[in-house]
PDB file of C-alpha atoms in Angstrom:
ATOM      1  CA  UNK A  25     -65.150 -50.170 -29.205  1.00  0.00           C
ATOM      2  CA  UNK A  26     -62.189 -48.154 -27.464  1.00  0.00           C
ATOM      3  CA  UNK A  27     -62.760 -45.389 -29.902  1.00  0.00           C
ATOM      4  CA  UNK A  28     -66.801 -45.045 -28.866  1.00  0.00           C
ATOM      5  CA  UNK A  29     -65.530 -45.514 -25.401  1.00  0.00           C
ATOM      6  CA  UNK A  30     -62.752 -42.806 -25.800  1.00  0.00           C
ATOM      7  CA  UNK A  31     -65.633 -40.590 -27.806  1.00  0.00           C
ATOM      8  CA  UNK A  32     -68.340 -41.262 -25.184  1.00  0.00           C
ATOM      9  CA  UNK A  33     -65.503 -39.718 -22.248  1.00  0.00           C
ATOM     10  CA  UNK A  34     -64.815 -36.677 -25.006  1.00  0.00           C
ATOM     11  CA  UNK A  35     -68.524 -36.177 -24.652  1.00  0.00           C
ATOM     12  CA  UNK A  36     -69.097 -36.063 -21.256  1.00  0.00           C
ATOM     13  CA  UNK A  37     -66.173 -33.689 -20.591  1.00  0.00           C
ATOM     14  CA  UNK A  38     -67.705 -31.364 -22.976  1.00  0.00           C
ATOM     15  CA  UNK A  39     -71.188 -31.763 -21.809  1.00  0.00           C
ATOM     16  CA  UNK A  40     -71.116 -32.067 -17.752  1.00  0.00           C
ATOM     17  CA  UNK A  41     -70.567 -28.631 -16.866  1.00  0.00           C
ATOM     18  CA  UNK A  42     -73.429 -27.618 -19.225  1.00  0.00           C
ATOM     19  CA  UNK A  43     -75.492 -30.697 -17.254  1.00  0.00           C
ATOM     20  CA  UNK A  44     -74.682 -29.712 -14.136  1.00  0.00           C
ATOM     21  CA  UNK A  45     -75.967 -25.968 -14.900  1.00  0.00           C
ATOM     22  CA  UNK A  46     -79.476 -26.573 -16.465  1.00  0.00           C
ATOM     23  CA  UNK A  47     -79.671 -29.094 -13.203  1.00  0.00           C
ATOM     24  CA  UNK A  48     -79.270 -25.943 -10.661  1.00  0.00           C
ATOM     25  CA  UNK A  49     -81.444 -23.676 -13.009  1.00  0.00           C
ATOM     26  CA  UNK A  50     -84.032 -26.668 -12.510  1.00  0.00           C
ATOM     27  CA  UNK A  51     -83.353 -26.223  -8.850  1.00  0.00           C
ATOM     28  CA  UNK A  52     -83.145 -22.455  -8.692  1.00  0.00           C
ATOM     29  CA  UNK A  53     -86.990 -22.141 -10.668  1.00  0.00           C
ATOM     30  CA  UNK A  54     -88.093 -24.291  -8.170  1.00  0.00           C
ATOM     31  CA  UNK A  55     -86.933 -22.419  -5.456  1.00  0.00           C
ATOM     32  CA  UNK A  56     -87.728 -19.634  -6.507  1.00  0.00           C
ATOM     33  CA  UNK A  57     -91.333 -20.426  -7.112  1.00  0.00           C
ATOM     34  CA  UNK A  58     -91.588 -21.847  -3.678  1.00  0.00           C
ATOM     35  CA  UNK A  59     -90.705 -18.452  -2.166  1.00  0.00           C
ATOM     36  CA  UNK A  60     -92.995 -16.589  -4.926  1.00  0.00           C
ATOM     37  CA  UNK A  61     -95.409 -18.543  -3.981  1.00  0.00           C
ATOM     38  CA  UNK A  62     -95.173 -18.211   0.091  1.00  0.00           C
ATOM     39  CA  UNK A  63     -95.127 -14.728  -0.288  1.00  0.00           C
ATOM     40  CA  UNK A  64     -97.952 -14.151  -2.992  1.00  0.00           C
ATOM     41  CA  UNK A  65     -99.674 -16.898  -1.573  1.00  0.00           C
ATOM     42  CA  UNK A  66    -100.175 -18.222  -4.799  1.00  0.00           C
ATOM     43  CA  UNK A  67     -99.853 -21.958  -4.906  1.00  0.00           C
ATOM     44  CA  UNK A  68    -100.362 -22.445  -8.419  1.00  0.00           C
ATOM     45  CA  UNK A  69     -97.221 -20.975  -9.404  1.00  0.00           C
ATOM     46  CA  UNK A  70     -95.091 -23.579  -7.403  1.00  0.00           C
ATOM     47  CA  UNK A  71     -96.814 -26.316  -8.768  1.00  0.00           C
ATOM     48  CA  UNK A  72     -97.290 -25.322 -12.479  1.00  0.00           C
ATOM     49  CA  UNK A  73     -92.667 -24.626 -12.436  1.00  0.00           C
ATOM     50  CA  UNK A  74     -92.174 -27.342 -11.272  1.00  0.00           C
ATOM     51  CA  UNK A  75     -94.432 -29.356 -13.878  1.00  0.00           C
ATOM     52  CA  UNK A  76     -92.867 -26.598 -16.183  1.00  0.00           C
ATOM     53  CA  UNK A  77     -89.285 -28.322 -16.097  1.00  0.00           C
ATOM     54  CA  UNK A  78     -90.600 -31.837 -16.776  1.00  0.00           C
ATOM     55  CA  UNK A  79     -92.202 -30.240 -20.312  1.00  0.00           C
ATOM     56  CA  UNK A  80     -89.046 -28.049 -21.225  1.00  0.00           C
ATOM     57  CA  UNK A  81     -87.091 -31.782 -21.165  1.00  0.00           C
ATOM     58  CA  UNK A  82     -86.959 -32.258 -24.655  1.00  0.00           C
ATOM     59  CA  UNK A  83     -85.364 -28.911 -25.604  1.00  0.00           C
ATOM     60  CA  UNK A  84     -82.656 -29.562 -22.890  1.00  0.00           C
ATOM     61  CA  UNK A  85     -81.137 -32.913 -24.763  1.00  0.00           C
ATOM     62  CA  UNK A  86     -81.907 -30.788 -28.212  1.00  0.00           C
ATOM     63  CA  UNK A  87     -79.469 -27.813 -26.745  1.00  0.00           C
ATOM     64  CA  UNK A  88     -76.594 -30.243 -25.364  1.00  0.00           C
ATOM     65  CA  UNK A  89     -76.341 -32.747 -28.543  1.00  0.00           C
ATOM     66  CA  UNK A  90     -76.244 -29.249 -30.734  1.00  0.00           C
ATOM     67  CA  UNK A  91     -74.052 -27.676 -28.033  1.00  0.00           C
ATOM     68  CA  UNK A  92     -71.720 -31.090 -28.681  1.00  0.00           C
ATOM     69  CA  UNK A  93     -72.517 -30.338 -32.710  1.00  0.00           C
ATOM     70  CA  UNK A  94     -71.115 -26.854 -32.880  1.00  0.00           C
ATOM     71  CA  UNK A  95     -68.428 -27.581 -31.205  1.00  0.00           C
ATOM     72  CA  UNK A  96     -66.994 -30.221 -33.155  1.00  0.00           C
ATOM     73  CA  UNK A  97     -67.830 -28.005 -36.172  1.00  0.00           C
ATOM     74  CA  UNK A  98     -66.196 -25.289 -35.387  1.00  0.00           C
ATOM     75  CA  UNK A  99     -62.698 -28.033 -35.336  1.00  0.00           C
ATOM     76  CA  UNK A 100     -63.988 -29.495 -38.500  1.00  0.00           C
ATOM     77  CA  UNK A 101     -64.076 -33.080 -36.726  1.00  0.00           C
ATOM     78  CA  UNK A 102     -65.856 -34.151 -39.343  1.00  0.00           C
ATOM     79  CA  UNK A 103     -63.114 -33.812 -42.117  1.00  0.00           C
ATOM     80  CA  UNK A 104     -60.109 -34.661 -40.082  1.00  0.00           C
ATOM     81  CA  UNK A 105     -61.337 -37.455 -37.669  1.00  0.00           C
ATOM     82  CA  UNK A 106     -60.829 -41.364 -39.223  1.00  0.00           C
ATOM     83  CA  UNK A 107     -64.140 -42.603 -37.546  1.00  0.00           C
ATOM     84  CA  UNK A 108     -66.864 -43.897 -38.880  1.00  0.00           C
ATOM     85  CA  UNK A 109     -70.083 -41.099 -38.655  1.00  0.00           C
ATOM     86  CA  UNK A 110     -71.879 -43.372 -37.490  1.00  0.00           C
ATOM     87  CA  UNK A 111     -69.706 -43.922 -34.681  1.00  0.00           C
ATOM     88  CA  UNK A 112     -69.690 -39.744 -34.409  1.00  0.00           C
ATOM     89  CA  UNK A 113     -72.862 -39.007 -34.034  1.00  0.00           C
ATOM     90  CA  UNK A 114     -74.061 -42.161 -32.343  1.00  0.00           C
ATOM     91  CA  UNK A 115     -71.502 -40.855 -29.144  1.00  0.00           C
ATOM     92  CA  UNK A 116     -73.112 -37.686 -29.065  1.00  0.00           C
ATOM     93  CA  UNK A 117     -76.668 -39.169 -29.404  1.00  0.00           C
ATOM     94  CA  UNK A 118     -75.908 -41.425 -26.556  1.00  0.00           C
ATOM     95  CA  UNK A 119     -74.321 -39.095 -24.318  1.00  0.00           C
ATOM     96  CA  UNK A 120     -76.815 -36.820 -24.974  1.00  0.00           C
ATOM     97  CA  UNK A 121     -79.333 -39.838 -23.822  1.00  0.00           C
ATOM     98  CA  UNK A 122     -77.350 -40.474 -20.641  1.00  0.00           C
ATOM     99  CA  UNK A 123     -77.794 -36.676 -19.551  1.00  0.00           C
ATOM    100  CA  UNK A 124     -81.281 -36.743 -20.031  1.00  0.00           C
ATOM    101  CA  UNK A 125     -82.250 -39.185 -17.930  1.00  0.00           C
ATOM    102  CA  UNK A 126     -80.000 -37.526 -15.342  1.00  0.00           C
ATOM    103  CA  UNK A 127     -82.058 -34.243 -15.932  1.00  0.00           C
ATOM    104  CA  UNK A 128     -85.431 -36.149 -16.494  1.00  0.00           C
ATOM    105  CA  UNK A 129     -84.745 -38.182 -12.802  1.00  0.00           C
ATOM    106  CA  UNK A 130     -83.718 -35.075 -11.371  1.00  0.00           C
ATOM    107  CA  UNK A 131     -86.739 -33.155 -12.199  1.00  0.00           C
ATOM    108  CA  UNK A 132     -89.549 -36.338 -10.820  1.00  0.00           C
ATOM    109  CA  UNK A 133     -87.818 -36.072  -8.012  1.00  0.00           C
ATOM    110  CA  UNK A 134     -88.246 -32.078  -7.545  1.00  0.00           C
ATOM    111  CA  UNK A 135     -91.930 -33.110  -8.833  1.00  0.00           C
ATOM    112  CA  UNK A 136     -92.110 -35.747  -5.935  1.00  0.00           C
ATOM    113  CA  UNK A 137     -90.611 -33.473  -3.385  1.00  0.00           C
ATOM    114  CA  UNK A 138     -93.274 -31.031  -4.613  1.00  0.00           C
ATOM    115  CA  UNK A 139     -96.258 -33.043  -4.257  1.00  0.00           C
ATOM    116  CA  UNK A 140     -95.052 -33.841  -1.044  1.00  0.00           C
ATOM    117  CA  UNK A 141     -96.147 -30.138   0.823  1.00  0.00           C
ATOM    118  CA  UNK A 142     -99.614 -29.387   2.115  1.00  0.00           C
ATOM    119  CA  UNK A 143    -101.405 -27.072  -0.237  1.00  0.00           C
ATOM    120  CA  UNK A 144    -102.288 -25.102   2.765  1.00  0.00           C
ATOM    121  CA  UNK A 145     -98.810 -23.864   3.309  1.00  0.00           C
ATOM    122  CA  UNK A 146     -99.008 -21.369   0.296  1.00  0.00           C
ATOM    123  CA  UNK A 147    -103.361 -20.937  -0.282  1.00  0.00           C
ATOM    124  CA  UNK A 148    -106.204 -22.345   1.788  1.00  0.00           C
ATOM    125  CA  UNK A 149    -108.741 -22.710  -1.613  1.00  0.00           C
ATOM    126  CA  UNK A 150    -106.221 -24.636  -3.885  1.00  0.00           C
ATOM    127  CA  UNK A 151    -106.930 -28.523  -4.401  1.00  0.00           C
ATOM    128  CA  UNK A 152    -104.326 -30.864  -6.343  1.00  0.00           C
ATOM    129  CA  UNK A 153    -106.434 -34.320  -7.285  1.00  0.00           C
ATOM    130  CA  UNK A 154    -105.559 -37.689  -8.229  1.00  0.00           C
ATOM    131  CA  UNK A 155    -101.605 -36.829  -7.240  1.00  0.00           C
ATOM    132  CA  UNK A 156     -99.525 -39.159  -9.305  1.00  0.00           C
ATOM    133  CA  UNK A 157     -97.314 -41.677  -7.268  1.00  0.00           C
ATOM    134  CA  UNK A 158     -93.793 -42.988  -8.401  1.00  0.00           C
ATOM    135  CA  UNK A 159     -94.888 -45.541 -10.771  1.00  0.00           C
ATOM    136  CA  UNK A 160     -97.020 -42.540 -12.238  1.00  0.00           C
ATOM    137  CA  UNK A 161     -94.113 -40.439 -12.581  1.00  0.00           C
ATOM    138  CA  UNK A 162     -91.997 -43.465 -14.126  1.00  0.00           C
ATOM    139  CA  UNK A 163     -94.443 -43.451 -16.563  1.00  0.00           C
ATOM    140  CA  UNK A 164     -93.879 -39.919 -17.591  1.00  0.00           C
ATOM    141  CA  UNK A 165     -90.329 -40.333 -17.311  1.00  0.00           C
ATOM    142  CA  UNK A 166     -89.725 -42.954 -19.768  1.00  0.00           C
ATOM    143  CA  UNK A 167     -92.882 -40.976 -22.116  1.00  0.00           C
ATOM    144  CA  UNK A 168     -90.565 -37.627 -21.461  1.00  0.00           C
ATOM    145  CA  UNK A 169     -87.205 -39.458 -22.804  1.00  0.00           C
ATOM    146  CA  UNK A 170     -88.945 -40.919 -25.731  1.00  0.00           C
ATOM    147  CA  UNK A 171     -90.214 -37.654 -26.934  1.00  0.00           C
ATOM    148  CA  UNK A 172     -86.416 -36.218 -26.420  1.00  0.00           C
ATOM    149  CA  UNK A 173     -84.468 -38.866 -28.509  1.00  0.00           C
ATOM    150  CA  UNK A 174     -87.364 -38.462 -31.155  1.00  0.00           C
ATOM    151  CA  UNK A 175     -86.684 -34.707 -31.167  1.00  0.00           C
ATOM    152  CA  UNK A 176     -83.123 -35.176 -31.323  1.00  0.00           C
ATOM    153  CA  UNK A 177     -83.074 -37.388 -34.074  1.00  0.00           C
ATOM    154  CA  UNK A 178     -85.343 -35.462 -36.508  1.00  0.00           C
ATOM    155  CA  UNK A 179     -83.087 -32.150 -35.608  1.00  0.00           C
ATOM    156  CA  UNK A 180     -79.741 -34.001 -35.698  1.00  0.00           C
ATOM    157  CA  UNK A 181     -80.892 -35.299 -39.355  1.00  0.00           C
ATOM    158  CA  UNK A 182     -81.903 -31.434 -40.381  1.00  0.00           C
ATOM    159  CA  UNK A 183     -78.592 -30.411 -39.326  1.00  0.00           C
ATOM    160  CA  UNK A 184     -76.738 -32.559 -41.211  1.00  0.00           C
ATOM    161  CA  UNK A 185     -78.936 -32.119 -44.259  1.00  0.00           C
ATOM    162  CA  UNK A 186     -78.451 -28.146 -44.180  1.00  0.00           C
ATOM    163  CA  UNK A 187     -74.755 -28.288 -43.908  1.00  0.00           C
ATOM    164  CA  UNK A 188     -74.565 -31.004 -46.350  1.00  0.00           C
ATOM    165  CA  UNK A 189     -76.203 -28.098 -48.640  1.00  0.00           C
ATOM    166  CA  UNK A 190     -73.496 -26.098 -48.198  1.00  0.00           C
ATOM    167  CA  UNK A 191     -71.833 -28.409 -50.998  1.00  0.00           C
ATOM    168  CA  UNK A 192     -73.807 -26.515 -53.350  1.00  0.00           C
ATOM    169  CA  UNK A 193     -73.088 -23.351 -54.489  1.00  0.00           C
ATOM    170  CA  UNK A 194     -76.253 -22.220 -55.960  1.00  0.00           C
ATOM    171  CA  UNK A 195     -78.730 -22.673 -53.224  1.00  0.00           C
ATOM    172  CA  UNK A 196     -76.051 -22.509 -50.200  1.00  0.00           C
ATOM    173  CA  UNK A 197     -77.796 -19.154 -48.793  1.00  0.00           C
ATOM    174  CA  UNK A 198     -81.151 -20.298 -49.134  1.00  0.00           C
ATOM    175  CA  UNK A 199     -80.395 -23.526 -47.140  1.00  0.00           C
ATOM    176  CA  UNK A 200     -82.440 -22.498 -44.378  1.00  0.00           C
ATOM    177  CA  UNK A 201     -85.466 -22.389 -46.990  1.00  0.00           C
ATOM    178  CA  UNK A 202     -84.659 -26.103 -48.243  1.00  0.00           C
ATOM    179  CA  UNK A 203     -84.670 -27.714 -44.779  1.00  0.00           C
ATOM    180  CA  UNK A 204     -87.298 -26.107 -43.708  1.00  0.00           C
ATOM    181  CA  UNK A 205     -89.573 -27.213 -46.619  1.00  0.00           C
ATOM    182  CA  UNK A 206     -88.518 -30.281 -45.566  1.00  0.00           C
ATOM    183  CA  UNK A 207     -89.234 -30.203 -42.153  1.00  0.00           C
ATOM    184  CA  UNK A 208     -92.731 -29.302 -42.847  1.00  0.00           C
ATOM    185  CA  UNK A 209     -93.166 -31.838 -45.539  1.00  0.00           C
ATOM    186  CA  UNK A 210     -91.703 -34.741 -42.939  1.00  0.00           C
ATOM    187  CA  UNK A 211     -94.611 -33.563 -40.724  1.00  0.00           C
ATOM    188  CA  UNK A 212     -97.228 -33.915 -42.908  1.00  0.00           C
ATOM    189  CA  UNK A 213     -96.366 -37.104 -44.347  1.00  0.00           C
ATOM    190  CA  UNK A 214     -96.068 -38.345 -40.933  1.00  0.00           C
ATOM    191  CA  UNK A 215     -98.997 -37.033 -40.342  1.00  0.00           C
ATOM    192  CA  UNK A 216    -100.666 -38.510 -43.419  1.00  0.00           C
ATOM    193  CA  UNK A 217     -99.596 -41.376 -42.316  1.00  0.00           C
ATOM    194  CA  UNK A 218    -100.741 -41.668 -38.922  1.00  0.00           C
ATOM    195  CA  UNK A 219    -104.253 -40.715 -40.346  1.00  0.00           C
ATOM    196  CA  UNK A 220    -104.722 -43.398 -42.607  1.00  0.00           C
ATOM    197  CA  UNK A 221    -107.076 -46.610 -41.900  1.00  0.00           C
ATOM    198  CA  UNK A 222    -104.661 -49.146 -42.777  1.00  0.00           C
ATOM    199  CA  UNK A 223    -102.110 -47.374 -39.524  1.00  0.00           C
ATOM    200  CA  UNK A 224    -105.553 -47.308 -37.654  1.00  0.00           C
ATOM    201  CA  UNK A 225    -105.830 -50.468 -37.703  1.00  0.00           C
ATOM    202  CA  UNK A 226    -102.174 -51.649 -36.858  1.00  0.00           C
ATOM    203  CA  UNK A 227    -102.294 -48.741 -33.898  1.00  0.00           C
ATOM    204  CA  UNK A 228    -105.455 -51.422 -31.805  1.00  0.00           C
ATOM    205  CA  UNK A 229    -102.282 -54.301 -32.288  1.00  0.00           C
ATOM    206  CA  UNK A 230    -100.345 -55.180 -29.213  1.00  0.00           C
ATOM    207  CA  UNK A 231    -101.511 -52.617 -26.928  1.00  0.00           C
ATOM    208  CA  UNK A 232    -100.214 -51.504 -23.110  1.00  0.00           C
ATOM    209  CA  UNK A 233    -101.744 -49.344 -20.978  1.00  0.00           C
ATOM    210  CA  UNK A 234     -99.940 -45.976 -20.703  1.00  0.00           C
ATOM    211  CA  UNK A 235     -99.979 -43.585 -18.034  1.00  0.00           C
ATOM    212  CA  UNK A 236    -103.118 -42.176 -16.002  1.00  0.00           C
ATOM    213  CA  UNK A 237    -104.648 -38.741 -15.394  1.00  0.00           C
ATOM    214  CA  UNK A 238    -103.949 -36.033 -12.769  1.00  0.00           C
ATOM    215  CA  UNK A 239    -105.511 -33.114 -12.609  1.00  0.00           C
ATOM    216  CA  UNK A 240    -104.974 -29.757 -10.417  1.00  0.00           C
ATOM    217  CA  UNK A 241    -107.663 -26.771  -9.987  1.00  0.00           C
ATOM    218  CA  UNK A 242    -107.667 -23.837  -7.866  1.00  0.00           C
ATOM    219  CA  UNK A 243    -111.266 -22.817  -7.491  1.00  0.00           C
ATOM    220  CA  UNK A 244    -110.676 -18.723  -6.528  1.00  0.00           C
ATOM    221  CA  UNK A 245    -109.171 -18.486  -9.867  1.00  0.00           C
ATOM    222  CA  UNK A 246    -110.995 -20.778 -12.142  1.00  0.00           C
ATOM    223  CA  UNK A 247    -108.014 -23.034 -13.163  1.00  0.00           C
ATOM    224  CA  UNK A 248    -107.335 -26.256 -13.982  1.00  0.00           C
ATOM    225  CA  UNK A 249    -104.762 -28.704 -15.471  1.00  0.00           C
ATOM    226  CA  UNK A 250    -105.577 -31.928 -16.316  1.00  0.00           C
ATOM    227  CA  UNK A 251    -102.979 -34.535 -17.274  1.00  0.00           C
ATOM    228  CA  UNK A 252    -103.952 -37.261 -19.526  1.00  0.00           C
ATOM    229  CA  UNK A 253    -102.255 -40.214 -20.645  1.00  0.00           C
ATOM    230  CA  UNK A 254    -103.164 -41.661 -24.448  1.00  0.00           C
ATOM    231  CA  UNK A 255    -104.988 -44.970 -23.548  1.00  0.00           C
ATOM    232  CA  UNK A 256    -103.286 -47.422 -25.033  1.00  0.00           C
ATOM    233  CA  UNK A 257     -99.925 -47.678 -26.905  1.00  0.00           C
ATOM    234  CA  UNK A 258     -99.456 -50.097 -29.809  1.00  0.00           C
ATOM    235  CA  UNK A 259     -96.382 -52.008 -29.473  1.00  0.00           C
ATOM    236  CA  UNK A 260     -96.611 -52.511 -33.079  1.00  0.00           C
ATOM    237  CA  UNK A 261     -96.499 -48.705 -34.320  1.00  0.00           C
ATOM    238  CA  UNK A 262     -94.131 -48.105 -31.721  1.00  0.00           C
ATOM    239  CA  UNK A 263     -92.068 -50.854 -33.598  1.00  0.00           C
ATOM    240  CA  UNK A 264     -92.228 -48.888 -36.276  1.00  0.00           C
ATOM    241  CA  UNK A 265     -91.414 -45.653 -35.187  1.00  0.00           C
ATOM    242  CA  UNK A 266     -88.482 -46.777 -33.561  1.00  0.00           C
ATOM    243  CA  UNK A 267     -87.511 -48.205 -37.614  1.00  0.00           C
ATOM    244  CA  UNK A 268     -88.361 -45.204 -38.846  1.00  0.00           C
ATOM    245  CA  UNK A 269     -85.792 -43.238 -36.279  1.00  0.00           C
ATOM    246  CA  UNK A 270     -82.965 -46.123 -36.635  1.00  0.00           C
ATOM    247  CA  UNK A 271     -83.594 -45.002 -40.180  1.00  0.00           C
ATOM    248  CA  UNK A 272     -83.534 -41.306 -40.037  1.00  0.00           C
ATOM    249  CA  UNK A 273     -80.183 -41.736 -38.308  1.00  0.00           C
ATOM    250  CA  UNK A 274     -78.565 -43.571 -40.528  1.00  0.00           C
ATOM    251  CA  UNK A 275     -79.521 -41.259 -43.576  1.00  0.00           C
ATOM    252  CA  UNK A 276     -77.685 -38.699 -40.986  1.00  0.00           C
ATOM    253  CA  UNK A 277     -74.868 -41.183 -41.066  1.00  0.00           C
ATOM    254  CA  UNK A 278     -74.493 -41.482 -44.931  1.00  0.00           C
ATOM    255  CA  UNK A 279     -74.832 -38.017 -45.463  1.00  0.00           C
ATOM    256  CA  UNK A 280     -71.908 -37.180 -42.957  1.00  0.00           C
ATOM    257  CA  UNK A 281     -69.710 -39.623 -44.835  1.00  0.00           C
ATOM    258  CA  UNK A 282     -69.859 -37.642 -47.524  1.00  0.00           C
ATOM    259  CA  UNK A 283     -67.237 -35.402 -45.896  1.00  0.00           C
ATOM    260  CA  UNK A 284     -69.488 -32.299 -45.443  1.00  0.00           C
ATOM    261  CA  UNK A 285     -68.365 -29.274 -43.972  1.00  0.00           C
ATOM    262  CA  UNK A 286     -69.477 -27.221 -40.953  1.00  0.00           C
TER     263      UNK A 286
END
């Protein structure tokens, strides 16, 4: 436990100052749209950056567990240090976790700030409907930081499987043509998956209500965003995603203990 502990602190000095940076570029689009926005009096703008950094979440945990990835490979961690890979990656997985809620909290509440000024103060004909409350933006929160571990998993598993390639002569320049086979044949037998009756059926088990709809239009310039949540969520298939990621992680795992290098 003191070595995922000491691991965990390794992490965080690595990863803060990259944290605290993509938090002020959060900050600084924002701003920056406010004033675009005043001046072109163009409210749309404000409101679709700052809904902007809530989608671009999931590429921000992607870049600091890889930014964490590299740099351990470039020190060959994985060769020379005695713990378990397991113990490895899950530090940088967590960590990686921890900083995105940061980011994901820090971005609602630039959302909530945002939702907070008239539409008036930057054009007279723009309308934002059905303006989702805190519980609302909870809800995308949590949906947000599911969609970012699941990312980060499936990428962290690639990575290991491409440099775990390397082991092999033959194909070890057409690695990139392996994984991404792969990739694409993960998809679709997801996919497939998903599609068939007998997952139909255990998708209308357990279900919860997920998050409702918002929707923004600006009638001058014909636009409009709508927001939707799915419905329902099955507890059940969630269940199983979350077996299927626990999984996916520890073929990661086993594959790392097989010494590879980076």
């Amino acid at each position: 436990m003191n070595s995922f502990k000491g691991l965990m602190k390794k992490e965080w000095l690595i990863g803060k100052n990259a944290l605290l940076w993509l938090l002020v570029v959060q900050g600084g689009l924002v701003f920056i749209s406010f004033l675009a926005s005043r001046y072109f009096e163009f409210a749309g703008l404000f409101y679709m950056c700052t809904w902007l950094i809530m989608i671009m979440q999931p590429f921000i945990m992607v870049s600091l567990i890889f930014g964490c990835l590299n740099s351990d490979g470039k020190t060959q961690l994985w060769i020379y240090n005695p713990q378990s890979s397991a113990i490895l990656l899950g530090s940088k997985l967590l960590t990686s976790v921890l900083f995105q809620m940061v980011s994901i909290i820090f971005s609602s509440c630039l959302i909530f700030v945002a939702s907070t000024i008239p539409v008036s103060y930057f054009q007279a004909d723009f309308q934002v409907e059905n303006k989702l409350g805190i519980m609302g933006l909870l809800k995308i929160d949590a949906f947000m930081l599911t969609v970012s571990i699941l990312i980060a998993v499936f990428l962290l598993f690639l990575w290991v499987v491409y440099h775990a390639l390397a082991r092999i002569h033959s194909i070890k320049h057409l690695r990139w043509l392996f994984v991404s086979v792969l990739c694409l044949g993960m998809i679709m037998l997801r996919n497939g998956i998903v599609n068939t009756a007998f997952y139909q059926k255990l998708d209308e088990i357990w279900l919860i209500p997920a998050m409702s709809g918002s929707s923004m239009n600006m009638s001058e310039f014909k636009l409009e965003l709508y927001l939707e949540g799915g419905g329902n969520i099955s507890l059940l298939t969630s269940g199983l995603d979350v077996i299927g990621l626990v999984l996916l992680f520890l073929a990661a795992c086993w594959l790392l203990d097989r010494k590879i290098e980076v």
